[in-house]
Amino acid sequence: PIHITLAPGIQMPSDPHLFVFAVVPNGPPMPIAVKRIRDPKLPITLSLGDGDAMIEGSKLEVNPELQFKARLSAGGNVMNKEGAFEGVSITVSTATIPTVPIDIRIDRAL
């Protein structure tokens, strides 16, 4: 499970959207899986799996390690950086993902 919190002092933008994505550490910037939640209630706990893959049929576990990011932005455009905030997890071994909690604290302005 991925547990996402908002750091003190970070304001929820208008028309908030939460994007949670998995990337390969030190790999290409393109996420391998993503989930979008409109008007999220933080803190929130969710999961990201093969059903959220950017390319149909992709499996998260083919990557030995993953890093998870959570981006909070106004509107439904993940590329909108104005007033957006992000948090990043530690690098996680994919073998431990089902059992180890993953914490992300949204604490950095983009």
Short mmCIF file of N, CA and C in Angstrom, two decimals:
data_model
loop_
_atom_site.label_atom_id
_atom_site.label_comp_id
_atom_site.label_asym_id
_atom_site.label_seq_id
_atom_site.Cartn_x
_atom_site.Cartn_y
_atom_site.Cartn_z
N PRO A 1 0.82 -1.21 0.00
CA PRO A 1 0.00 0.00 0.00
C PRO A 1 0.86 1.27 0.00
N ILE A 2 0.37 2.29 -0.67
CA ILE A 2 1.06 3.58 -0.74
C ILE A 2 0.27 4.55 0.11
N HIS A 3 0.94 5.14 1.11
CA HIS A 3 0.29 6.09 2.02
C HIS A 3 0.82 7.48 1.69
N ILE A 4 -0.09 8.39 1.34
CA ILE A 4 0.29 9.73 0.90
C ILE A 4 -0.24 10.76 1.88
N THR A 5 0.67 11.63 2.32
CA THR A 5 0.30 12.70 3.24
C THR A 5 0.75 14.04 2.66
N LEU A 6 0.18 15.10 3.19
CA LEU A 6 0.50 16.46 2.78
C LEU A 6 1.30 17.11 3.90
N ALA A 7 2.46 17.65 3.58
CA ALA A 7 3.30 18.30 4.59
C ALA A 7 2.61 19.56 5.10
N PRO A 8 2.86 19.92 6.37
CA PRO A 8 2.30 21.16 6.90
C PRO A 8 2.74 22.35 6.04
N GLY A 9 1.82 23.27 5.83
CA GLY A 9 2.13 24.46 5.05
C GLY A 9 1.85 24.32 3.56
N ILE A 10 1.60 23.12 3.09
CA ILE A 10 1.26 22.91 1.68
C ILE A 10 -0.25 23.06 1.54
N GLN A 11 -0.66 23.98 0.68
CA GLN A 11 -2.08 24.24 0.48
C GLN A 11 -2.63 23.40 -0.68
N MET A 12 -3.81 22.85 -0.48
CA MET A 12 -4.49 22.10 -1.53
C MET A 12 -4.89 23.09 -2.63
N PRO A 13 -4.50 22.83 -3.89
CA PRO A 13 -4.87 23.75 -4.97
C PRO A 13 -6.36 23.68 -5.28
N SER A 14 -6.84 24.67 -6.04
CA SER A 14 -8.24 24.61 -6.48
C SER A 14 -8.35 23.51 -7.53
N ASP A 15 -9.50 22.85 -7.58
CA ASP A 15 -9.73 21.72 -8.49
C ASP A 15 -8.56 20.74 -8.42
N PRO A 16 -8.27 20.20 -7.22
CA PRO A 16 -7.08 19.37 -7.05
C PRO A 16 -7.20 18.00 -7.71
N HIS A 17 -6.09 17.57 -8.27
CA HIS A 17 -5.95 16.22 -8.82
C HIS A 17 -4.66 15.64 -8.25
N LEU A 18 -4.73 14.40 -7.82
CA LEU A 18 -3.56 13.70 -7.31
C LEU A 18 -3.15 12.67 -8.35
N PHE A 19 -1.91 12.75 -8.77
CA PHE A 19 -1.34 11.78 -9.70
C PHE A 19 -0.31 10.97 -8.93
N VAL A 20 -0.44 9.66 -8.95
CA VAL A 20 0.52 8.78 -8.29
C VAL A 20 1.11 7.91 -9.38
N PHE A 21 2.44 7.90 -9.47
CA PHE A 21 3.04 7.12 -10.52
C PHE A 21 4.29 6.39 -10.06
N ALA A 22 4.57 5.31 -10.78
CA ALA A 22 5.76 4.49 -10.52
C ALA A 22 6.76 4.74 -11.64
N VAL A 23 8.02 4.93 -11.25
CA VAL A 23 9.10 5.12 -12.22
C VAL A 23 10.25 4.19 -11.85
N VAL A 24 11.09 3.94 -12.84
CA VAL A 24 12.30 3.15 -12.60
C VAL A 24 13.38 4.12 -12.11
N PRO A 25 13.96 3.89 -10.91
CA PRO A 25 15.01 4.80 -10.41
C PRO A 25 16.16 4.90 -11.42
N ASN A 26 16.61 6.12 -11.65
CA ASN A 26 17.70 6.40 -12.60
C ASN A 26 17.38 5.90 -14.01
N GLY A 27 16.09 5.75 -14.29
CA GLY A 27 15.66 5.31 -15.62
C GLY A 27 15.01 6.45 -16.37
N PRO A 28 14.28 6.12 -17.42
CA PRO A 28 13.59 7.16 -18.18
C PRO A 28 12.52 7.85 -17.32
N PRO A 29 12.23 9.12 -17.61
CA PRO A 29 11.26 9.85 -16.79
C PRO A 29 9.81 9.38 -16.99
N MET A 30 9.54 8.67 -18.07
CA MET A 30 8.19 8.19 -18.36
C MET A 30 7.75 7.21 -17.28
N PRO A 31 6.60 7.47 -16.65
CA PRO A 31 6.12 6.52 -15.64
C PRO A 31 5.72 5.19 -16.28
N ILE A 32 5.87 4.11 -15.50
CA ILE A 32 5.44 2.82 -16.03
C ILE A 32 4.02 2.50 -15.58
N ALA A 33 3.55 3.19 -14.54
CA ALA A 33 2.17 3.04 -14.08
C ALA A 33 1.72 4.36 -13.47
N VAL A 34 0.43 4.65 -13.58
CA VAL A 34 -0.08 5.92 -13.05
C VAL A 34 -1.54 5.76 -12.62
N LYS A 35 -1.90 6.53 -11.62
CA LYS A 35 -3.29 6.58 -11.15
C LYS A 35 -3.61 8.06 -10.90
N ARG A 36 -4.81 8.49 -11.32
CA ARG A 36 -5.24 9.87 -11.09
C ARG A 36 -6.49 9.87 -10.22
N ILE A 37 -6.48 10.73 -9.21
CA ILE A 37 -7.63 10.86 -8.31
C ILE A 37 -8.04 12.32 -8.27
N ARG A 38 -9.28 12.58 -8.64
CA ARG A 38 -9.78 13.95 -8.60
C ARG A 38 -10.30 14.26 -7.20
N ASP A 39 -10.00 15.45 -6.72
CA ASP A 39 -10.44 15.94 -5.41
C ASP A 39 -10.07 14.95 -4.29
N PRO A 40 -8.79 14.64 -4.15
CA PRO A 40 -8.38 13.65 -3.14
C PRO A 40 -8.55 14.18 -1.72
N LYS A 41 -8.82 13.28 -0.82
CA LYS A 41 -8.89 13.60 0.61
C LYS A 41 -7.62 13.03 1.24
N LEU A 42 -6.71 13.92 1.61
CA LEU A 42 -5.43 13.49 2.18
C LEU A 42 -5.47 13.55 3.69
N PRO A 43 -4.84 12.60 4.38
CA PRO A 43 -4.03 11.51 3.85
C PRO A 43 -4.90 10.45 3.17
N ILE A 44 -4.26 9.71 2.27
CA ILE A 44 -4.94 8.66 1.52
C ILE A 44 -4.01 7.46 1.38
N THR A 45 -4.59 6.28 1.38
CA THR A 45 -3.84 5.05 1.14
C THR A 45 -4.42 4.38 -0.09
N LEU A 46 -3.56 4.00 -1.02
CA LEU A 46 -4.00 3.37 -2.26
C LEU A 46 -2.95 2.39 -2.74
N SER A 47 -3.24 1.72 -3.83
CA SER A 47 -2.26 0.81 -4.41
C SER A 47 -2.12 1.12 -5.89
N LEU A 48 -0.98 0.75 -6.42
CA LEU A 48 -0.68 0.93 -7.83
C LEU A 48 -0.21 -0.42 -8.33
N GLY A 49 -0.86 -0.93 -9.36
CA GLY A 49 -0.52 -2.27 -9.83
C GLY A 49 -0.47 -2.37 -11.34
N ASP A 50 -0.41 -3.60 -11.82
CA ASP A 50 -0.32 -3.84 -13.26
C ASP A 50 -1.50 -3.24 -14.03
N GLY A 51 -2.66 -3.16 -13.40
CA GLY A 51 -3.83 -2.57 -14.05
C GLY A 51 -3.70 -1.08 -14.28
N ASP A 52 -2.71 -0.44 -13.64
CA ASP A 52 -2.48 0.99 -13.81
C ASP A 52 -1.33 1.26 -14.78
N ALA A 53 -0.83 0.22 -15.44
CA ALA A 53 0.32 0.35 -16.34
C ALA A 53 0.02 1.29 -17.49
N MET A 54 1.01 2.07 -17.89
CA MET A 54 0.87 2.99 -19.02
C MET A 54 0.80 2.22 -20.35
N ILE A 55 1.46 1.08 -20.40
CA ILE A 55 1.42 0.23 -21.59
C ILE A 55 0.69 -1.05 -21.22
N GLU A 56 -0.42 -1.30 -21.89
CA GLU A 56 -1.24 -2.47 -21.57
C GLU A 56 -0.40 -3.75 -21.61
N GLY A 57 -0.56 -4.56 -20.58
CA GLY A 57 0.17 -5.82 -20.49
C GLY A 57 1.49 -5.71 -19.77
N SER A 58 1.92 -4.49 -19.44
CA SER A 58 3.18 -4.32 -18.70
C SER A 58 3.03 -4.82 -17.28
N LYS A 59 4.10 -5.34 -16.73
CA LYS A 59 4.12 -5.84 -15.36
C LYS A 59 5.13 -5.03 -14.55
N LEU A 60 4.69 -4.54 -13.40
CA LEU A 60 5.59 -3.76 -12.55
C LEU A 60 6.77 -4.59 -12.07
N GLU A 61 6.52 -5.87 -11.80
CA GLU A 61 7.55 -6.70 -11.17
C GLU A 61 8.72 -7.04 -12.09
N VAL A 62 8.66 -6.71 -13.38
CA VAL A 62 9.81 -6.96 -14.24
C VAL A 62 10.97 -6.01 -13.93
N ASN A 63 10.67 -4.95 -13.18
CA ASN A 63 11.70 -4.01 -12.75
C ASN A 63 12.14 -4.39 -11.34
N PRO A 64 13.44 -4.55 -11.09
CA PRO A 64 13.88 -4.97 -9.75
C PRO A 64 13.57 -3.93 -8.67
N GLU A 65 13.57 -2.65 -9.05
CA GLU A 65 13.29 -1.58 -8.09
C GLU A 65 12.38 -0.54 -8.73
N LEU A 66 11.57 0.09 -7.88
CA LEU A 66 10.71 1.17 -8.34
C LEU A 66 10.76 2.32 -7.34
N GLN A 67 10.40 3.47 -7.82
CA GLN A 67 10.23 4.64 -6.96
C GLN A 67 8.85 5.18 -7.28
N PHE A 68 8.16 5.66 -6.26
CA PHE A 68 6.81 6.17 -6.44
C PHE A 68 6.78 7.66 -6.18
N LYS A 69 6.01 8.37 -6.99
CA LYS A 69 5.87 9.82 -6.86
C LYS A 69 4.40 10.17 -6.76
N ALA A 70 4.12 11.20 -6.00
CA ALA A 70 2.75 11.73 -5.89
C ALA A 70 2.82 13.21 -6.23
N ARG A 71 1.99 13.63 -7.18
CA ARG A 71 1.96 15.03 -7.59
C ARG A 71 0.55 15.56 -7.40
N LEU A 72 0.45 16.68 -6.74
CA LEU A 72 -0.82 17.35 -6.49
C LEU A 72 -0.84 18.60 -7.36
N SER A 73 -1.82 18.70 -8.26
CA SER A 73 -1.86 19.86 -9.15
C SER A 73 -3.29 20.32 -9.36
N ALA A 74 -3.40 21.57 -9.83
CA ALA A 74 -4.70 22.14 -10.14
C ALA A 74 -5.12 21.66 -11.52
N GLY A 75 -6.35 21.24 -11.65
CA GLY A 75 -6.83 20.75 -12.93
C GLY A 75 -6.35 19.34 -13.21
N GLY A 76 -6.75 18.82 -14.34
CA GLY A 76 -6.44 17.43 -14.66
C GLY A 76 -5.16 17.22 -15.44
N ASN A 77 -4.32 18.25 -15.56
CA ASN A 77 -3.11 18.13 -16.37
C ASN A 77 -1.90 17.90 -15.47
N VAL A 78 -1.30 16.73 -15.56
CA VAL A 78 -0.14 16.40 -14.73
C VAL A 78 1.06 17.29 -15.07
N MET A 79 1.08 17.85 -16.26
CA MET A 79 2.20 18.69 -16.68
C MET A 79 2.10 20.11 -16.12
N ASN A 80 0.94 20.48 -15.57
CA ASN A 80 0.76 21.82 -15.01
C ASN A 80 1.59 21.94 -13.73
N LYS A 81 2.65 22.75 -13.77
CA LYS A 81 3.53 22.87 -12.61
C LYS A 81 3.20 24.10 -11.75
N GLU A 82 2.37 25.00 -12.26
CA GLU A 82 2.02 26.20 -11.49
C GLU A 82 1.14 25.80 -10.31
N GLY A 83 1.63 26.06 -9.10
CA GLY A 83 0.89 25.71 -7.89
C GLY A 83 0.88 24.23 -7.59
N ALA A 84 1.75 23.46 -8.25
CA ALA A 84 1.79 22.01 -8.05
C ALA A 84 2.85 21.64 -7.01
N PHE A 85 2.61 20.52 -6.36
CA PHE A 85 3.52 20.01 -5.33
C PHE A 85 3.75 18.53 -5.57
N GLU A 86 4.92 18.05 -5.11
CA GLU A 86 5.26 16.66 -5.35
C GLU A 86 5.98 16.07 -4.14
N GLY A 87 5.86 14.76 -4.01
CA GLY A 87 6.59 14.00 -3.01
C GLY A 87 7.09 12.72 -3.66
N VAL A 88 8.19 12.18 -3.13
CA VAL A 88 8.83 11.00 -3.72
C VAL A 88 9.10 9.98 -2.63
N SER A 89 8.87 8.72 -2.94
CA SER A 89 9.16 7.64 -1.99
C SER A 89 10.64 7.28 -2.06
N ILE A 90 11.06 6.48 -1.11
CA ILE A 90 12.38 5.87 -1.21
C ILE A 90 12.31 4.83 -2.33
N THR A 91 13.45 4.37 -2.80
CA THR A 91 13.49 3.30 -3.79
C THR A 91 13.08 2.00 -3.11
N VAL A 92 12.18 1.26 -3.76
CA VAL A 92 11.60 0.06 -3.17
C VAL A 92 11.87 -1.14 -4.07
N SER A 93 12.27 -2.26 -3.47
CA SER A 93 12.41 -3.51 -4.20
C SER A 93 11.02 -4.00 -4.58
N THR A 94 10.81 -4.34 -5.84
CA THR A 94 9.47 -4.76 -6.27
C THR A 94 9.02 -6.03 -5.56
N ALA A 95 9.95 -6.84 -5.11
CA ALA A 95 9.58 -8.07 -4.39
C ALA A 95 8.89 -7.77 -3.07
N THR A 96 9.17 -6.59 -2.48
CA THR A 96 8.59 -6.25 -1.17
C THR A 96 7.34 -5.39 -1.27
N ILE A 97 6.98 -4.93 -2.47
CA ILE A 97 5.86 -4.00 -2.62
C ILE A 97 4.55 -4.51 -2.01
N PRO A 98 4.18 -5.77 -2.18
CA PRO A 98 2.89 -6.18 -1.61
C PRO A 98 2.84 -6.12 -0.09
N THR A 99 3.98 -6.18 0.59
CA THR A 99 3.96 -6.29 2.05
C THR A 99 4.52 -5.09 2.79
N VAL A 100 5.33 -4.28 2.14
CA VAL A 100 5.98 -3.16 2.82
C VAL A 100 5.21 -1.87 2.51
N PRO A 101 4.82 -1.11 3.55
CA PRO A 101 4.14 0.15 3.28
C PRO A 101 5.09 1.16 2.63
N ILE A 102 4.57 1.91 1.70
CA ILE A 102 5.35 2.93 0.99
C ILE A 102 4.79 4.28 1.39
N ASP A 103 5.63 5.14 1.95
CA ASP A 103 5.19 6.45 2.41
C ASP A 103 5.68 7.54 1.46
N ILE A 104 4.76 8.43 1.11
CA ILE A 104 5.10 9.60 0.31
C ILE A 104 4.53 10.82 1.01
N ARG A 105 5.39 11.80 1.23
CA ARG A 105 4.96 13.07 1.82
C ARG A 105 5.09 14.14 0.76
N ILE A 106 3.98 14.72 0.37
CA ILE A 106 4.00 15.79 -0.63
C ILE A 106 4.51 17.04 0.08
N ASP A 107 5.74 17.45 -0.29
CA ASP A 107 6.40 18.50 0.48
C ASP A 107 7.23 19.47 -0.35
N ARG A 108 7.17 19.37 -1.68
CA ARG A 108 8.05 20.18 -2.51
C ARG A 108 7.26 20.83 -3.64
N ALA A 109 7.42 22.15 -3.77
CA ALA A 109 6.79 22.87 -4.88
C ALA A 109 7.56 22.58 -6.16
N LEU A 110 6.84 22.47 -7.26
CA LEU A 110 7.50 22.23 -8.56
C LEU A 110 7.87 23.53 -9.23
#
